Amino acid sequence: MKRIHFYILAFAFMGANLVVAQDNQEDKKPQGHINNNKFRQLYQEFATPNMYRTASGAPGKAYYQQQADYEMEIELDDKNQKIYGVETITYTNNSPDDLEYLWVQLDQNVRAKNSPARLKNGAKIPRLERTSKFVGSYVADPFDGGFNIDYVKNSKGKPMSFTINQTMMRIDLPQALESGDKVSFSIKWRYNVNNHVKKRGRSGYEFFEKDGNRAYVIAQFFPRMAVYNDVEGWQNYQFWGNGEFALPFGNYKVSITVPADHILDATGKLQNRKNVYSKEMMKRYERALNSYDEPVIIVTQEEAEAAEKDFSNKKKTWKFYAENVRDFAFASSRKFIWDMQAVDINGKKVMAVSMYPKEGNPLWEQYSTKAVVSTLKTYSNHTFDYPYHKAISVHAKNQGMEYPMICWNYGRPSEDGSYSERTKFGMISVIIHEVGHNFFPMIVNSDERQWGWMDEGLDTFMQFLAEQDFAKAHPESVESTGGKYPSRRGEPSKIVPYMKGGQDRLSPIMSNPENVYQLGPNAYGKPATGLNILRETIMGHEAFDHAFKTYAQRWKFKHPTPEDFFRTMEDASGYDLDWFWRGWFYTTDFVDIGIESVKKFQVRTRKAGGGSFVYFVGEDDDRYSKEYEGKSVVKNDENLKEYLMDNFSAEQRATMNDPKYFYEVAFNKPGGLVMPIIVECTYEDGTTEMMEYPVQIWRKNDNLAKVVIASEKKIKNLQLDPKLETADIDTSNNMWPNEEGQSDFNQFKEKKTIKQKK
């Protein structure tokens, strides 16, 4: 069945999105307005392209980034839960600027006794509170976890002047560091390691009362160089706890001393494997290097349980070297079970690794490394081949945090080993998410401190794709859910509750993570949903995937901004998406499109003055019937096609449809966001057809759009957005006829008539 569509845009005014200011009280003349068309370009929001960042979204010819190389000697004191370190930083100034001072991040100071971060959210007296929280809030002394800086010295061993401002330390240089030069300096430091289960935080230890052991996941543990770039100079915004990290790339040479019976892994390549592995561990490791189908256990549960009973007083040093990474982290415990599996990433071998205590089994042994393998494959297919030699998933209660090559993840069975489907999928999802962070922001190195969505949102979008791939690779894991992975975020319908929330608790995506009420939906869910809508509904897989991969490859091992992402997505796809970025990322507007009216017409024709004329007559309108009563008028049900034949050639006639029904459909838009109009049409004979109108249908009128449908069949009903593709917050206006069997148009007409009578 063929049909003909005619687009009719109904104009209240010829200007787009016209907003007229209040009438002048004196002369009642309308006031002018600025261009507030939803489709205007983002010239006001974007910075002017320059030699560092081009208008296409690619790095410019003069793009630069700084480098920070580290040599560190670390010791973990398990008995006293302290960490000690000495580091030498070699900082290379690749910028065109001479630098008078350097900024170093002291993120552990967020847990210092006098940290302002403790007071940032204010407080009120609760009606009911757990005893443990009451004690921690009002009775116990605050935990003192801030850095103790013993010294800062130059390469000749002489003290350097420094000033600590909360979580930032400024090091004053005796003379400016000129463009192209390097400077080396050393810092000696120490701090108390926090219990991340009780005191929270992205790193720390968990204490296991039954066996008296601790499992450490250690990060942000050393003074780290801040970013200096062409966008804002030094990124020295304080670490308040939510906004994460902005870091330069560099090379790391790190020695970590821990109790001799600990199992440890970290960012980088292990340099002294034979010194820290037993002979049996080495044999298993060699076997794992060629095991592409299943993990090989390097340290068994039986061996880990035996180690829990003995607390060695001896020490062992693990040595690592990491090249071109933005950070360094490690995990250490005598409780760890350890397994590894090889992954083929387009001919390159990568090791997928899991570390977990017995409390994580049987769940972790069954699924953790499988999730790592699947994640590396999916992300590599959509971005670039994973460049590092390993990816590690470490079990840690209540954690979900990422670093180069290593991450911590939650998901713990009950003590008897049983677990719910929710626990299982929660664990798999967090592993996919955190391993995926290797790509965003560990390699595509965005500024998390300022733009949390650039890593969390992009990663959550990729997580959604990876979860579906995991279900395909492991169908047994999704038998209970009908073969579909129960993704928490990504599908448009799941962001609706957030989008229709109170505006006083909503912030645009383009907000600093510290300044939003609901960080999860704001920085994770909404950006991921937006990208999903672009891929599935607006751009299509081919155009979107090419553009997304172009962005990832342009900016791997570099520092992109939001504008670089937005510009690249348009540049590589040929889609003008300024309307989407503005609405979805820069505002808290929402999608709400409805069917306002459906009017059925007949077509009547007459010949006059040597020409043919066509009249559309509403089924409740007898105006034309009276005007042409008794005259030569042909109705469309009397074979309109034949009557019109003399207007077309024989070749054209052979391809013409024969429409018998004409409908004018009016769509309104109570919501602020423009979106394509997707309509499912059900005909009287039960057949259905999808009709899609591009978003540009709103370009000249932001409130109302009309279309004409010429069909051979009678329409029974229409449904907007039948697959819930656009995050429409109110579907009650998406059907015609409505539930009462009366069209919205007729209801509207009745109300209007009553109002006029009054």
Short mmCIF file of C-alpha atoms in Angstrom, two decimals, residues 390-568:
data_model
loop_
_atom_site.label_atom_id
_atom_site.label_comp_id
_atom_site.label_asym_id
_atom_site.label_seq_id
_atom_site.Cartn_x
_atom_site.Cartn_y
_atom_site.Cartn_z
CA LYS A 390 46.22 -5.73 30.74
CA ALA A 391 42.96 -4.72 32.38
CA ILE A 392 42.32 -5.63 36.03
CA SER A 393 39.02 -5.94 37.93
CA VAL A 394 39.44 -5.84 41.72
CA HIS A 395 36.65 -6.78 44.13
CA ALA A 396 35.94 -4.12 46.78
CA LYS A 397 32.79 -3.67 48.81
CA ASN A 398 30.58 -0.74 47.72
CA GLN A 399 33.20 0.45 45.25
CA GLY A 400 33.11 1.46 41.62
CA MET A 401 36.20 3.39 40.58
CA GLU A 402 38.65 3.40 37.69
CA TYR A 403 42.32 3.99 36.96
CA PRO A 404 44.63 3.08 34.07
CA MET A 405 44.62 -0.72 33.65
CA ILE A 406 42.94 -1.30 37.04
CA CYS A 407 39.56 -0.67 38.69
CA TRP A 408 37.58 -1.56 41.84
CA ASN A 409 34.10 -3.07 41.60
CA TYR A 410 31.29 -4.08 43.95
CA GLY A 411 29.00 -7.14 43.89
CA ARG A 412 29.16 -9.57 46.82
CA PRO A 413 27.16 -12.76 47.34
CA SER A 414 25.59 -13.67 50.66
CA GLU A 415 27.77 -15.54 53.16
CA ASP A 416 26.40 -18.88 51.94
CA GLY A 417 27.47 -18.05 48.40
CA SER A 418 23.98 -17.39 47.04
CA TYR A 419 23.20 -14.23 45.12
CA SER A 420 20.26 -12.55 43.44
CA GLU A 421 19.97 -11.68 39.76
CA ARG A 422 20.17 -8.04 40.83
CA THR A 423 23.53 -8.64 42.51
CA LYS A 424 24.82 -10.57 39.50
CA PHE A 425 23.85 -7.98 36.91
CA GLY A 426 24.93 -5.14 39.17
CA MET A 427 28.40 -6.68 39.42
CA ILE A 428 28.72 -7.35 35.69
CA SER A 429 27.53 -3.84 34.87
CA VAL A 430 29.92 -2.08 37.23
CA ILE A 431 32.85 -4.12 35.89
CA ILE A 432 31.90 -3.22 32.31
CA HIS A 433 31.56 0.43 33.32
CA GLU A 434 34.82 0.71 35.25
CA VAL A 435 36.92 -1.30 32.78
CA GLY A 436 35.36 0.86 30.07
CA HIS A 437 36.72 3.94 31.80
CA ASN A 438 40.12 2.89 30.45
CA PHE A 439 38.88 4.41 27.20
CA PHE A 440 37.06 7.42 28.73
CA PRO A 441 38.84 9.23 30.43
CA MET A 442 42.05 7.25 30.94
CA ILE A 443 42.94 7.45 27.24
CA VAL A 444 40.49 10.00 25.79
CA ASN A 445 41.60 12.22 28.66
CA SER A 446 38.76 14.66 29.39
CA ASP A 447 38.65 17.00 32.37
CA GLU A 448 36.55 15.14 34.95
CA ARG A 449 36.86 17.93 37.49
CA GLN A 450 34.89 20.30 35.27
CA TRP A 451 32.91 18.06 32.86
CA GLY A 452 31.89 14.89 34.66
CA TRP A 453 29.59 13.82 31.81
CA MET A 454 32.45 13.62 29.32
CA ASP A 455 33.76 10.47 30.94
CA GLU A 456 30.72 9.19 32.85
CA GLY A 457 28.15 9.88 30.15
CA LEU A 458 30.18 8.58 27.23
CA ASP A 459 31.23 5.56 29.25
CA THR A 460 27.64 4.82 30.34
CA PHE A 461 26.55 4.98 26.70
CA MET A 462 29.29 2.52 25.74
CA GLN A 463 28.39 0.39 28.77
CA PHE A 464 24.86 0.05 27.37
CA LEU A 465 26.26 -1.32 24.09
CA ALA A 466 28.71 -3.59 25.91
CA GLU A 467 25.98 -5.04 28.12
CA GLN A 468 24.02 -6.12 25.05
CA ASP A 469 27.17 -7.69 23.60
CA PHE A 470 27.82 -9.49 26.89
CA ALA A 471 24.35 -11.02 26.73
CA LYS A 472 25.05 -12.27 23.21
CA ALA A 473 28.41 -13.74 24.20
CA HIS A 474 27.00 -15.35 27.36
CA PRO A 475 23.34 -16.20 26.71
CA GLU A 476 23.23 -18.39 29.80
CA SER A 477 23.63 -15.26 31.93
CA VAL A 478 20.37 -13.72 30.68
CA GLU A 479 18.07 -16.74 30.63
CA SER A 480 16.13 -15.36 33.59
CA THR A 481 15.48 -12.07 31.74
CA GLY A 482 14.27 -13.53 28.48
CA GLY A 483 17.60 -13.16 26.70
CA LYS A 484 17.86 -9.39 27.19
CA TYR A 485 20.38 -7.68 29.44
CA PRO A 486 18.54 -5.54 32.05
CA SER A 487 20.49 -2.33 31.45
CA ARG A 488 19.87 0.28 34.11
CA ARG A 489 20.65 3.26 31.89
CA GLY A 490 20.64 4.04 28.20
CA GLU A 491 17.08 3.37 27.07
CA PRO A 492 15.14 6.65 26.66
CA SER A 493 12.18 5.58 28.79
CA LYS A 494 14.44 5.14 31.83
CA ILE A 495 15.47 8.80 31.96
CA VAL A 496 11.85 10.05 31.94
CA PRO A 497 11.39 10.17 35.76
CA TYR A 498 14.46 12.41 36.02
CA MET A 499 13.49 14.60 33.06
CA LYS A 500 10.05 15.32 34.46
CA GLY A 501 11.27 16.07 37.97
CA GLY A 502 11.03 19.45 39.66
CA GLN A 503 13.08 22.11 37.90
CA ASP A 504 14.51 23.32 41.22
CA ARG A 505 16.44 20.03 41.47
CA LEU A 506 17.57 19.79 37.86
CA SER A 507 20.74 21.15 36.27
CA PRO A 508 21.90 21.14 32.67
CA ILE A 509 24.37 18.40 31.79
CA MET A 510 26.87 21.20 31.14
CA SER A 511 27.30 21.79 34.88
CA ASN A 512 30.18 21.15 37.24
CA PRO A 513 29.65 17.83 39.08
CA GLU A 514 29.84 19.59 42.43
CA ASN A 515 26.85 21.77 41.64
CA VAL A 516 24.09 19.28 40.77
CA TYR A 517 21.56 17.53 43.00
CA GLN A 518 21.32 14.21 41.17
CA LEU A 519 24.74 13.42 39.76
CA GLY A 520 23.86 9.91 38.60
CA PRO A 521 21.03 10.85 36.22
CA ASN A 522 22.68 14.15 35.30
CA ALA A 523 26.21 13.01 34.39
CA TYR A 524 25.64 9.31 33.65
CA GLY A 525 22.06 8.62 32.57
CA LYS A 526 21.02 11.70 30.60
CA PRO A 527 24.15 11.99 28.41
CA ALA A 528 24.09 8.24 27.72
CA THR A 529 20.41 8.42 26.79
CA GLY A 530 21.02 11.39 24.52
CA LEU A 531 23.74 9.54 22.63
CA ASN A 532 21.47 6.51 22.36
CA ILE A 533 18.72 8.68 20.85
CA LEU A 534 21.21 10.10 18.35
CA ARG A 535 22.38 6.62 17.35
CA GLU A 536 19.03 4.87 17.21
CA THR A 537 16.60 7.59 16.10
CA ILE A 538 18.27 10.68 14.66
CA MET A 539 21.52 9.70 12.95
CA GLY A 540 21.43 5.93 12.55
CA HIS A 541 24.17 3.43 13.45
CA GLU A 542 26.46 4.01 10.48
CA ALA A 543 26.70 7.80 10.73
CA PHE A 544 26.84 7.85 14.53
CA ASP A 545 29.39 5.05 14.88
CA HIS A 546 31.73 6.62 12.33
CA ALA A 547 31.58 10.00 14.06
CA PHE A 548 31.97 8.55 17.56
CA LYS A 549 34.99 6.49 16.50
CA THR A 550 36.47 9.55 14.79
CA TYR A 551 36.20 11.50 18.04
CA ALA A 552 37.82 8.69 20.05
CA GLN A 553 40.69 8.30 17.61
CA ARG A 554 41.29 12.04 17.23
CA TRP A 555 41.53 12.54 20.98
CA LYS A 556 43.11 9.35 22.34
CA PHE A 557 46.00 10.30 24.63
CA LYS A 558 44.92 13.94 24.39
CA HIS A 559 42.71 16.38 26.34
CA PRO A 560 39.37 17.07 24.59
CA THR A 561 36.70 19.57 25.63
CA PRO A 562 32.93 19.29 25.18
CA GLU A 563 33.16 21.48 22.09
CA ASP A 564 35.69 19.11 20.53
CA PHE A 565 33.20 16.28 20.98
CA PHE A 566 30.20 18.22 19.67
CA ARG A 567 32.10 19.55 16.66
CA THR A 568 33.60 16.21 15.74
#
